[in-house]
């Protein structure tokens, strides 16, 4: 059991991160024409509008919330936010946006499985990914009442310490997870697995969302006319049409 715990929470995170980063880079380099969200909006857009919007609102909030919540050291915020209050904030906001995301991904999954045309145009990876996301939202919501059993924030600090040790290559991370509730363990394992399969799915379009920030800093677009070098012509309204 200790060996399995070390494998899952001490070694697997690095495997998942390596595949996530290197796999994304290799796919962008080798298969740029597959780098897209593969939208099926043309086939049926009504349910997609609600499902996609709710899913993206939920997943984006939870992604950034987990990232900053787990990776920010306790000493950075302890002067103005106690661990207990931080956990309460995470439970309320995570619960609300988790429900929104869960409803969204449920609509998307129902749409993809119930519409014959969409199902026929779906890849196996599309359906597997939606099921994994659905399960991940369900597990995340299941952790909310568990977190309510220790409102002092102690478990949250342990999970954050695990994440911070992983990203800073410090030892002893896996040992922190030994006595953790199985629901938390399953939620974290599935989260790492989604990063693992990221380069092989439509999720790669997430990188393009971050890439749009580059538009703020890129030079102005220069548009050159095909008439460059020709004699300028008067505007159409000023030309002589009597001839």
Short mmCIF file of C-alpha atoms in Angstrom, two decimals:
data_model
loop_
_atom_site.label_atom_id
_atom_site.label_comp_id
_atom_site.label_asym_id
_atom_site.label_seq_id
_atom_site.Cartn_x
_atom_site.Cartn_y
_atom_site.Cartn_z
CA UNK A 1 0.00 0.00 0.00
CA UNK A 2 2.86 2.34 0.83
CA UNK A 3 4.55 1.48 -2.46
CA UNK A 4 1.31 2.14 -4.39
CA UNK A 5 0.82 5.43 -2.54
CA UNK A 6 4.38 6.49 -3.44
CA UNK A 7 3.83 5.48 -7.06
CA UNK A 8 0.55 7.40 -7.41
CA UNK A 9 1.37 10.53 -5.41
CA UNK A 10 5.16 10.63 -5.63
CA UNK A 11 6.02 9.43 -9.16
CA UNK A 12 2.84 9.65 -11.25
CA UNK A 13 2.55 13.46 -10.89
CA UNK A 14 5.89 13.89 -12.69
CA UNK A 15 4.93 11.38 -15.40
CA UNK A 16 1.64 13.21 -15.95
CA UNK A 17 3.33 16.63 -16.07
CA UNK A 18 6.05 15.40 -18.45
CA UNK A 19 3.50 13.89 -20.84
CA UNK A 20 1.34 17.03 -20.55
CA UNK A 21 4.15 19.43 -21.45
CA UNK A 22 6.23 17.37 -23.91
CA UNK A 23 3.17 15.78 -25.51
CA UNK A 24 1.58 19.19 -26.11
CA UNK A 25 4.81 20.49 -27.62
CA UNK A 26 5.20 17.46 -29.91
CA UNK A 27 1.58 17.61 -31.10
CA UNK A 28 1.90 21.32 -31.89
CA UNK A 29 5.09 20.61 -33.80
CA UNK A 30 3.89 17.54 -35.71
CA UNK A 31 0.09 17.81 -36.03
CA UNK A 32 -0.89 21.47 -36.07
CA UNK A 33 -3.93 20.80 -38.26
CA UNK A 34 -5.43 18.69 -35.44
CA UNK A 35 -4.88 21.53 -32.94
CA UNK A 36 -8.50 22.63 -32.60
CA UNK A 37 -11.56 22.29 -30.42
CA UNK A 38 -13.45 20.20 -33.02
CA UNK A 39 -16.65 22.08 -32.38
CA UNK A 40 -19.90 20.33 -33.43
CA UNK A 41 -21.90 23.56 -33.30
CA UNK A 42 -23.07 23.19 -36.90
CA UNK A 43 -24.80 19.89 -36.10
CA UNK A 44 -26.79 21.11 -33.09
CA UNK A 45 -26.25 24.35 -31.27
CA UNK A 46 -29.13 24.79 -28.80
CA UNK A 47 -27.96 22.50 -26.01
CA UNK A 48 -24.33 23.29 -26.82
CA UNK A 49 -24.82 26.95 -25.91
CA UNK A 50 -25.97 26.16 -22.36
CA UNK A 51 -23.69 23.19 -21.83
CA UNK A 52 -20.54 24.81 -23.17
CA UNK A 53 -21.05 28.12 -21.34
CA UNK A 54 -21.80 26.50 -17.98
CA UNK A 55 -18.94 24.04 -18.38
CA UNK A 56 -16.39 26.69 -19.30
CA UNK A 57 -17.50 29.06 -16.51
CA UNK A 58 -17.16 26.25 -13.98
CA UNK A 59 -13.94 24.69 -15.21
CA UNK A 60 -12.07 27.98 -15.66
CA UNK A 61 -12.91 29.20 -12.16
CA UNK A 62 -12.00 25.85 -10.62
CA UNK A 63 -8.76 25.57 -12.61
CA UNK A 64 -7.46 28.96 -11.51
CA UNK A 65 -8.89 28.51 -8.01
CA UNK A 66 -7.12 25.20 -7.55
CA UNK A 67 -3.90 26.54 -9.08
CA UNK A 68 -3.61 29.59 -6.84
CA UNK A 69 -5.21 27.91 -3.83
CA UNK A 70 -2.93 24.89 -3.85
CA UNK A 71 0.32 26.54 -4.91
CA UNK A 72 0.22 29.68 -2.75
CA UNK A 73 2.24 29.13 0.46
CA UNK A 74 0.28 29.62 3.69
CA UNK A 75 2.55 32.42 4.95
CA UNK A 76 1.59 34.60 1.96
CA UNK A 77 -2.04 35.00 3.06
CA UNK A 78 -2.14 33.99 6.74
CA UNK A 79 -1.91 37.64 7.88
CA UNK A 80 -5.32 38.49 6.41
CA UNK A 81 -6.96 35.11 5.75
CA UNK A 82 -6.95 32.19 8.15
CA UNK A 83 -6.76 28.60 6.91
CA UNK A 84 -10.30 27.96 8.14
CA UNK A 85 -11.73 30.97 6.33
CA UNK A 86 -9.82 30.06 3.20
CA UNK A 87 -11.29 26.57 3.30
CA UNK A 88 -14.79 27.98 3.82
CA UNK A 89 -14.27 30.30 0.85
CA UNK A 90 -13.06 27.37 -1.25
CA UNK A 91 -16.03 25.21 -0.24
CA UNK A 92 -18.63 27.86 -1.11
CA UNK A 93 -17.10 29.15 -4.33
CA UNK A 94 -15.91 25.72 -5.43
CA UNK A 95 -19.33 24.25 -4.68
CA UNK A 96 -21.17 26.89 -6.72
CA UNK A 97 -18.89 26.75 -9.74
CA UNK A 98 -18.59 22.97 -9.41
CA UNK A 99 -22.36 22.63 -9.74
CA UNK A 100 -22.34 24.93 -12.79
CA UNK A 101 -19.57 22.90 -14.41
CA UNK A 102 -21.27 19.61 -13.55
CA UNK A 103 -24.54 20.72 -15.14
CA UNK A 104 -22.62 21.93 -18.19
CA UNK A 105 -20.64 18.76 -18.74
CA UNK A 106 -23.78 16.66 -18.16
CA UNK A 107 -25.56 18.59 -20.93
CA UNK A 108 -22.56 18.17 -23.23
CA UNK A 109 -22.38 14.44 -22.52
CA UNK A 110 -26.11 13.96 -23.07
CA UNK A 111 -25.95 15.91 -26.31
CA UNK A 112 -23.02 13.88 -27.63
CA UNK A 113 -24.54 10.51 -26.73
CA UNK A 114 -28.17 11.17 -27.64
CA UNK A 115 -27.74 12.82 -31.04
CA UNK A 116 -26.90 10.25 -33.72
CA UNK A 117 -25.16 12.74 -36.02
CA UNK A 118 -22.96 14.14 -33.24
CA UNK A 119 -22.14 10.68 -31.95
CA UNK A 120 -21.20 9.53 -35.45
CA UNK A 121 -18.83 12.50 -35.79
CA UNK A 122 -17.29 12.01 -32.34
CA UNK A 123 -13.97 10.39 -31.63
CA UNK A 124 -13.60 7.88 -28.86
CA UNK A 125 -11.36 10.38 -27.07
CA UNK A 126 -14.20 12.96 -27.06
CA UNK A 127 -16.57 10.64 -25.23
CA UNK A 128 -13.93 9.29 -22.84
CA UNK A 129 -12.86 12.83 -22.00
CA UNK A 130 -16.42 13.94 -21.23
CA UNK A 131 -16.97 10.94 -18.96
CA UNK A 132 -13.70 11.67 -17.13
CA UNK A 133 -14.64 15.33 -16.69
CA UNK A 134 -18.12 14.34 -15.49
CA UNK A 135 -16.61 11.97 -12.92
CA UNK A 136 -14.05 14.57 -11.86
CA UNK A 137 -16.77 17.16 -11.22
CA UNK A 138 -18.77 14.56 -9.24
CA UNK A 139 -15.74 13.67 -7.12
CA UNK A 140 -14.96 17.33 -6.55
CA UNK A 141 -18.49 18.01 -5.33
CA UNK A 142 -18.25 14.94 -3.08
CA UNK A 143 -15.24 16.50 -1.33
CA UNK A 144 -17.30 19.55 -0.22
CA UNK A 145 -19.20 17.79 2.62
CA UNK A 146 -15.97 16.00 3.59
CA UNK A 147 -14.22 19.35 3.90
CA UNK A 148 -17.06 20.48 6.15
CA UNK A 149 -15.94 17.90 8.71
CA UNK A 150 -12.66 19.75 9.33
CA UNK A 151 -13.34 23.46 9.06
CA UNK A 152 -10.00 24.37 10.61
CA UNK A 153 -8.42 23.99 7.16
CA UNK A 154 -5.94 21.34 8.28
CA UNK A 155 -6.63 18.91 5.42
CA UNK A 156 -6.54 21.74 2.89
CA UNK A 157 -3.07 22.73 4.16
CA UNK A 158 -1.86 19.13 3.77
CA UNK A 159 -3.12 18.97 0.18
CA UNK A 160 -1.53 22.33 -0.60
CA UNK A 161 1.76 21.21 0.94
CA UNK A 162 1.68 18.08 -1.23
CA UNK A 163 1.18 20.16 -4.40
CA UNK A 164 3.90 22.65 -3.44
CA UNK A 165 6.40 19.87 -2.71
CA UNK A 166 5.66 18.26 -6.07
CA UNK A 167 6.21 21.42 -8.14
CA UNK A 168 9.34 22.39 -6.16
CA UNK A 169 10.83 18.88 -6.35
CA UNK A 170 10.94 18.43 -2.58
CA UNK A 171 10.77 14.98 -1.02
CA UNK A 172 8.15 13.61 1.34
CA UNK A 173 5.16 14.58 -0.78
CA UNK A 174 3.68 11.09 -1.12
CA UNK A 175 3.86 10.46 2.63
CA UNK A 176 1.49 13.39 3.20
CA UNK A 177 -1.22 11.52 1.28
CA UNK A 178 -1.04 8.24 3.21
CA UNK A 179 -3.98 8.90 5.54
CA UNK A 180 -6.00 11.10 3.20
CA UNK A 181 -9.67 10.24 2.55
CA UNK A 182 -10.07 8.00 -0.57
CA UNK A 183 -12.42 10.57 -2.19
CA UNK A 184 -9.67 13.21 -2.09
CA UNK A 185 -7.18 10.65 -3.42
CA UNK A 186 -9.47 9.66 -6.30
CA UNK A 187 -10.13 13.33 -7.13
CA UNK A 188 -6.42 14.10 -7.27
CA UNK A 189 -5.51 10.95 -9.21
CA UNK A 190 -8.17 11.67 -11.83
CA UNK A 191 -7.03 15.28 -12.05
CA UNK A 192 -3.48 14.14 -12.81
CA UNK A 193 -4.83 11.61 -15.34
CA UNK A 194 -6.65 14.39 -17.21
CA UNK A 195 -3.32 16.21 -17.52
CA UNK A 196 -1.82 12.89 -18.73
CA UNK A 197 -4.30 12.49 -21.61
CA UNK A 198 -4.40 16.23 -22.36
CA UNK A 199 -2.13 16.15 -25.48
CA UNK A 200 -4.15 13.33 -27.07
CA UNK A 201 -7.52 15.09 -26.91
CA UNK A 202 -9.24 18.28 -28.01
CA UNK A 203 -8.13 19.82 -24.72
CA UNK A 204 -5.02 21.12 -26.50
CA UNK A 205 -7.09 24.11 -27.63
CA UNK A 206 -6.75 25.39 -24.04
CA UNK A 207 -3.17 26.39 -24.90
CA UNK A 208 -4.52 28.58 -27.70
CA UNK A 209 -6.65 30.43 -25.16
CA UNK A 210 -3.53 31.35 -23.20
CA UNK A 211 -1.77 32.14 -26.49
CA UNK A 212 -4.23 34.94 -27.25
CA UNK A 213 -2.46 37.02 -24.57
CA UNK A 214 0.38 37.39 -27.10
CA UNK A 215 -1.90 39.55 -29.26
CA UNK A 216 -1.58 42.31 -26.64
CA UNK A 217 2.18 42.52 -27.15
CA UNK A 218 2.60 41.72 -30.85
CA UNK A 219 3.45 44.50 -33.34
CA UNK A 220 0.74 46.22 -35.34
CA UNK A 221 -0.43 44.29 -38.34
CA UNK A 222 0.84 45.87 -41.55
CA UNK A 223 -1.58 45.61 -44.46
CA UNK A 224 -0.10 46.27 -47.89
CA UNK A 225 -2.33 47.10 -50.83
CA UNK A 226 -2.03 45.17 -54.08
CA UNK A 227 -2.15 48.55 -55.79
CA UNK A 228 1.17 49.52 -54.22
CA UNK A 229 3.19 51.46 -56.79
CA UNK A 230 0.20 52.28 -59.01
CA UNK A 231 -1.22 55.74 -59.54
CA UNK A 232 -3.68 56.55 -56.74
CA UNK A 233 -7.28 56.65 -57.92
CA UNK A 234 -9.90 59.11 -56.73
CA UNK A 235 -12.66 57.82 -54.49
CA UNK A 236 -15.58 56.31 -56.38
CA UNK A 237 -17.90 59.21 -55.47
CA UNK A 238 -15.51 61.77 -57.05
CA UNK A 239 -14.96 60.01 -60.36
CA UNK A 240 -16.41 61.28 -63.59
CA UNK A 241 -19.16 58.88 -64.68
CA UNK A 242 -20.28 60.89 -67.73
CA UNK A 243 -18.01 59.00 -70.14
#
